[in-house]
Amino acid sequence: DDLRKHIESIENAIDSELKSNGVDIAASSNLHQPLSPPRNNASVETTVTVSQSSQEPAETVTETSNKPEGERLCELMCSKGLRRYIYGNISHRAKLMEEIPAALKLAKEPAKFVLECIGKFYLQGRKAFSKDSPMISARQVSLLILESFLLMPDPGKGKLKIESSVKDEAEMAAVAWKKRLMGEGGLAAAEQIDARGLLLLIACYGVPSDFRSMDLLDLIRTSGSNEIAVALRRSPFLAPMIS
């Protein structure tokens, strides 16, 4: 997991560099695969392709959709692409919080898509998130996606449907997350970013049966919940349990 996160941080750095040079990230994302072994002159071909792309920005523009990048990635259910997009713009949180909730509504299966986006970052212990670690931004991306899911515009008549398989997967993730935090000193001693992530997860997908009322109280106290209160109030699972 540490290696995977390190690879992701390298890919994000590459994407940021390409973006600053005017190269479309989505169009170039399939050009660099860090874990794929080189074949023949693949490295040379990649270099040439990227160079050509940077010299011909007009063609890139004509090939991409006129829709905002976030909307396009959600429509395609491209979880890795959305993470990269948010990671590259994480300093513009206000803009993302306006764009991503509405964009998620365009996904064919928003609940499944959001779960794919956050991956299994919650298994990373607090030691992996030392000061100035690039993994901190990666975790902030996951939290922003979860918060955006709660703030997603009403999908129409009735509540958003979450497939049972997706709900089961989310419950397993919540239980595993809680187990790790308990092993690190308990929910009351959790880092704010950890507590906030777990609180958002159960607010999105449901509170597992082995979560006690005191567990929820500890998460609310340590997560800085006042900063995400608007999103929490929209939870169909958490809001009815708390006055």
Coordinates of C-alpha atoms in Angstrom, one line a residue:
D1 CA 0.0 0.0 0.0
D2 CA 2.8 2.4 0.8
L3 CA 4.4 1.7 -2.6
R4 CA 1.1 2.2 -4.4
K5 CA 0.6 5.6 -2.7
H6 CA 4.1 6.6 -3.6
I7 CA 3.5 5.6 -7.2
E8 CA 0.3 7.7 -7.2
S9 CA 2.1 10.7 -5.8
I10 CA 4.7 10.4 -8.7
E11 CA 1.9 10.1 -11.3
N12 CA 0.2 13.2 -9.8
A13 CA 3.4 15.1 -10.0
I14 CA 3.8 14.1 -13.7
D15 CA 0.2 15.2 -14.4
S16 CA 0.8 18.6 -12.7
E17 CA 3.8 19.1 -14.9
L18 CA 2.0 18.2 -18.1
K19 CA -0.9 20.4 -17.1
S20 CA 1.4 23.4 -16.6
N21 CA 2.8 22.8 -20.1
G22 CA -0.6 22.8 -21.7
V23 CA -1.0 19.1 -22.2
D24 CA -4.4 17.6 -21.6
I25 CA -4.2 15.3 -18.6
A26 CA -7.0 12.9 -19.7
A27 CA -5.5 12.6 -23.2
S28 CA -2.0 12.0 -21.8
S29 CA -2.9 9.7 -18.9
N30 CA -2.6 6.6 -21.0
L31 CA 0.8 7.6 -22.2
H32 CA 2.7 7.0 -18.9
Q33 CA 2.2 3.7 -17.0
P34 CA 4.9 3.6 -14.3
L35 CA 4.3 0.0 -13.4
S36 CA 4.2 -1.3 -17.0
P37 CA 7.5 -2.8 -18.3
P38 CA 8.9 -1.1 -21.4
R39 CA 8.4 -2.9 -24.7
N40 CA 10.8 -2.3 -27.6
N41 CA 11.1 1.5 -28.0
A42 CA 8.0 2.3 -25.9
S43 CA 9.8 4.9 -23.9
V44 CA 10.9 6.7 -27.0
E45 CA 7.4 6.5 -28.5
T46 CA 6.0 8.0 -25.3
T47 CA 8.4 10.9 -25.3
V48 CA 7.6 11.7 -28.9
T49 CA 3.9 11.5 -28.3
V50 CA 3.9 13.8 -25.3
S51 CA 6.2 16.2 -27.2
Q52 CA 3.8 16.3 -30.1
S53 CA 0.9 16.9 -27.8
S54 CA 2.5 19.9 -26.2
Q55 CA 3.3 21.3 -29.6
E56 CA -0.3 20.8 -30.9
P57 CA -2.6 22.1 -28.2
A58 CA -5.3 23.1 -30.7
E59 CA -5.9 19.4 -31.7
T60 CA -6.2 18.4 -28.1
V61 CA -8.9 21.0 -27.5
T62 CA -10.9 19.9 -30.4
E63 CA -10.9 16.3 -29.3
T64 CA -12.0 16.9 -25.7
S65 CA -15.5 17.6 -24.6
N66 CA -16.7 21.1 -23.9
K67 CA -17.9 19.9 -20.5
P68 CA -15.9 20.7 -17.4
E69 CA -13.3 18.1 -16.6
G70 CA -14.9 17.0 -13.4
E71 CA -18.3 16.3 -15.2
R72 CA -16.6 14.4 -18.0
L73 CA -14.6 12.2 -15.7
C74 CA -17.7 11.4 -13.6
E75 CA -19.8 10.5 -16.7
L76 CA -17.0 8.1 -17.7
M77 CA -16.9 6.7 -14.1
C78 CA -13.1 7.3 -14.3
S79 CA -12.2 7.1 -10.6
K80 CA -8.4 7.4 -11.2
G81 CA -8.8 10.4 -13.5
L82 CA -11.1 12.2 -11.0
R83 CA -8.7 11.6 -8.2
R84 CA -5.9 13.1 -10.3
Y85 CA -8.0 16.1 -11.3
I86 CA -9.0 16.8 -7.7
Y87 CA -5.4 16.3 -6.5
G88 CA -4.1 18.8 -9.0
N89 CA -6.7 21.4 -7.8
I90 CA -6.8 20.5 -4.1
S91 CA -5.7 24.1 -3.2
H92 CA -8.9 25.4 -4.8
R93 CA -11.3 23.7 -2.5
A94 CA -14.2 26.2 -2.8
K95 CA -14.2 25.7 -6.6
L96 CA -14.1 21.9 -6.3
M97 CA -17.0 21.9 -3.7
E98 CA -19.1 23.8 -6.3
E99 CA -18.2 21.5 -9.1
I100 CA -17.8 17.9 -7.8
P101 CA -21.2 17.4 -6.1
A102 CA -23.1 18.2 -9.2
A103 CA -20.6 16.3 -11.4
L104 CA -21.1 13.1 -9.3
K105 CA -24.8 13.1 -10.2
L106 CA -23.8 12.4 -13.8
A107 CA -22.1 9.1 -12.9
K108 CA -24.1 6.0 -13.9
E109 CA -23.7 4.6 -10.3
P110 CA -22.6 7.5 -8.0
A111 CA -22.5 5.4 -4.8
K112 CA -20.3 2.7 -6.5
F113 CA -18.2 5.3 -8.2
V114 CA -17.4 7.2 -5.0
L115 CA -16.4 4.0 -3.3
E116 CA -14.0 3.2 -6.1
C117 CA -12.6 6.7 -5.9
I118 CA -11.6 6.4 -2.2
G119 CA -10.0 3.0 -2.6
K120 CA -8.4 1.5 0.5
F121 CA -6.5 4.5 1.8
Y122 CA -8.2 4.0 5.2
L123 CA -5.9 1.0 5.9
Q124 CA -2.9 3.3 6.0
G125 CA -1.8 3.9 9.6
R126 CA -1.1 7.4 11.0
K127 CA 2.7 6.8 10.6
A128 CA 2.2 6.8 6.9
F129 CA 0.9 10.4 7.1
S130 CA 3.8 12.1 8.6
K131 CA 4.3 15.9 8.2
D132 CA 4.7 17.1 4.6
S133 CA 3.9 13.6 3.3
P134 CA 2.3 13.6 -0.2
M135 CA -0.2 11.0 1.1
I136 CA -1.9 13.7 3.2
S137 CA -3.2 15.4 0.0
A138 CA -4.2 12.0 -1.4
R139 CA -6.3 11.4 1.8
Q140 CA -7.8 14.9 1.5
V141 CA -8.9 14.0 -2.0
S142 CA -10.9 11.0 -0.7
L143 CA -12.5 13.1 2.1
L144 CA -13.6 15.8 -0.5
I145 CA -15.2 13.1 -2.7
L146 CA -17.1 11.7 0.3
E147 CA -18.3 15.1 1.4
S148 CA -19.3 15.9 -2.2
F149 CA -21.4 12.7 -2.4
L150 CA -23.4 13.9 0.6
L151 CA -23.8 17.3 -1.0
M152 CA -24.8 15.9 -4.4
P153 CA -28.1 17.5 -5.7
D154 CA -31.2 15.4 -5.0
P155 CA -31.3 12.7 -7.7
G156 CA -35.0 13.2 -8.2
K157 CA -38.0 11.4 -6.6
G158 CA -37.0 9.1 -3.8
K159 CA -33.7 8.6 -2.1
L160 CA -30.5 7.7 -4.0
K161 CA -30.4 3.9 -4.3
I162 CA -27.3 2.1 -3.1
E163 CA -26.8 -1.4 -4.3
S164 CA -26.6 -4.0 -1.5
S165 CA -23.1 -5.1 -2.7
V166 CA -21.9 -1.5 -2.6
K167 CA -23.3 -1.0 0.9
D168 CA -21.7 -4.3 2.1
E169 CA -18.4 -3.2 0.8
A170 CA -18.7 0.2 2.4
E171 CA -19.6 -1.5 5.7
M172 CA -16.6 -3.7 5.5
A173 CA -14.4 -0.6 4.9
A174 CA -15.9 1.2 7.9
V175 CA -15.3 -1.8 10.2
A176 CA -11.7 -2.2 9.0
W177 CA -11.2 1.5 9.4
K178 CA -12.5 1.5 13.0
K179 CA -10.4 -1.6 13.8
R180 CA -7.3 0.2 12.7
L181 CA -8.1 3.3 14.8
M182 CA -8.9 1.2 17.8
G183 CA -5.5 -0.4 17.5
E184 CA -3.9 3.0 17.4
G185 CA -5.4 4.2 20.7
G186 CA -9.1 4.4 20.1
L187 CA -11.5 6.7 18.2
A188 CA -11.3 9.5 20.7
A189 CA -7.5 9.7 20.1
A190 CA -7.8 9.5 16.3
E191 CA -6.2 12.2 14.0
Q192 CA -8.8 14.7 12.8
I193 CA -8.4 13.6 9.1
D194 CA -8.9 10.0 10.1
A195 CA -12.0 10.6 12.2
R196 CA -13.5 12.9 9.6
G197 CA -13.0 10.3 6.9
L198 CA -14.7 7.5 8.8
L199 CA -17.5 9.8 9.9
L200 CA -18.2 10.8 6.3
L201 CA -18.0 7.2 5.1
I202 CA -20.7 6.0 7.5
A203 CA -22.8 9.1 6.8
C204 CA -22.7 8.2 3.1
Y205 CA -23.3 4.5 3.3
G206 CA -24.8 3.6 6.7
V207 CA -23.7 3.0 10.2
P208 CA -22.5 -0.6 10.8
S209 CA -24.3 -2.4 13.7
D210 CA -21.1 -2.7 15.8
F211 CA -20.8 1.1 16.0
R212 CA -22.0 2.2 19.4
S213 CA -23.4 5.6 20.2
M214 CA -20.2 6.5 22.0
D215 CA -18.2 5.7 18.9
L216 CA -20.2 8.2 16.9
L217 CA -19.8 10.8 19.6
D218 CA -16.0 10.3 19.6
L219 CA -15.9 10.7 15.8
I220 CA -18.0 13.8 16.0
R221 CA -15.7 15.3 18.7
T222 CA -12.4 14.5 17.0
S223 CA -13.4 15.2 13.3
G224 CA -14.0 18.9 13.5
S225 CA -17.5 18.1 12.5
N226 CA -18.6 21.8 12.5
E227 CA -16.6 22.2 9.2
I228 CA -18.6 19.5 7.5
A229 CA -21.9 20.0 9.3
V230 CA -23.8 20.9 6.1
A231 CA -22.9 17.7 4.5
L232 CA -23.5 15.6 7.7
R233 CA -27.1 17.0 8.0
R234 CA -27.9 15.6 4.5
S235 CA -27.0 12.0 5.6
P236 CA -30.0 9.7 5.5
F237 CA -28.2 7.4 8.0
L238 CA -26.5 9.7 10.5
A239 CA -28.9 12.7 10.8
P240 CA -31.9 10.7 12.1
M241 CA -29.7 9.3 14.9
I242 CA -28.5 12.6 16.2
S243 CA -30.5 15.6 17.3

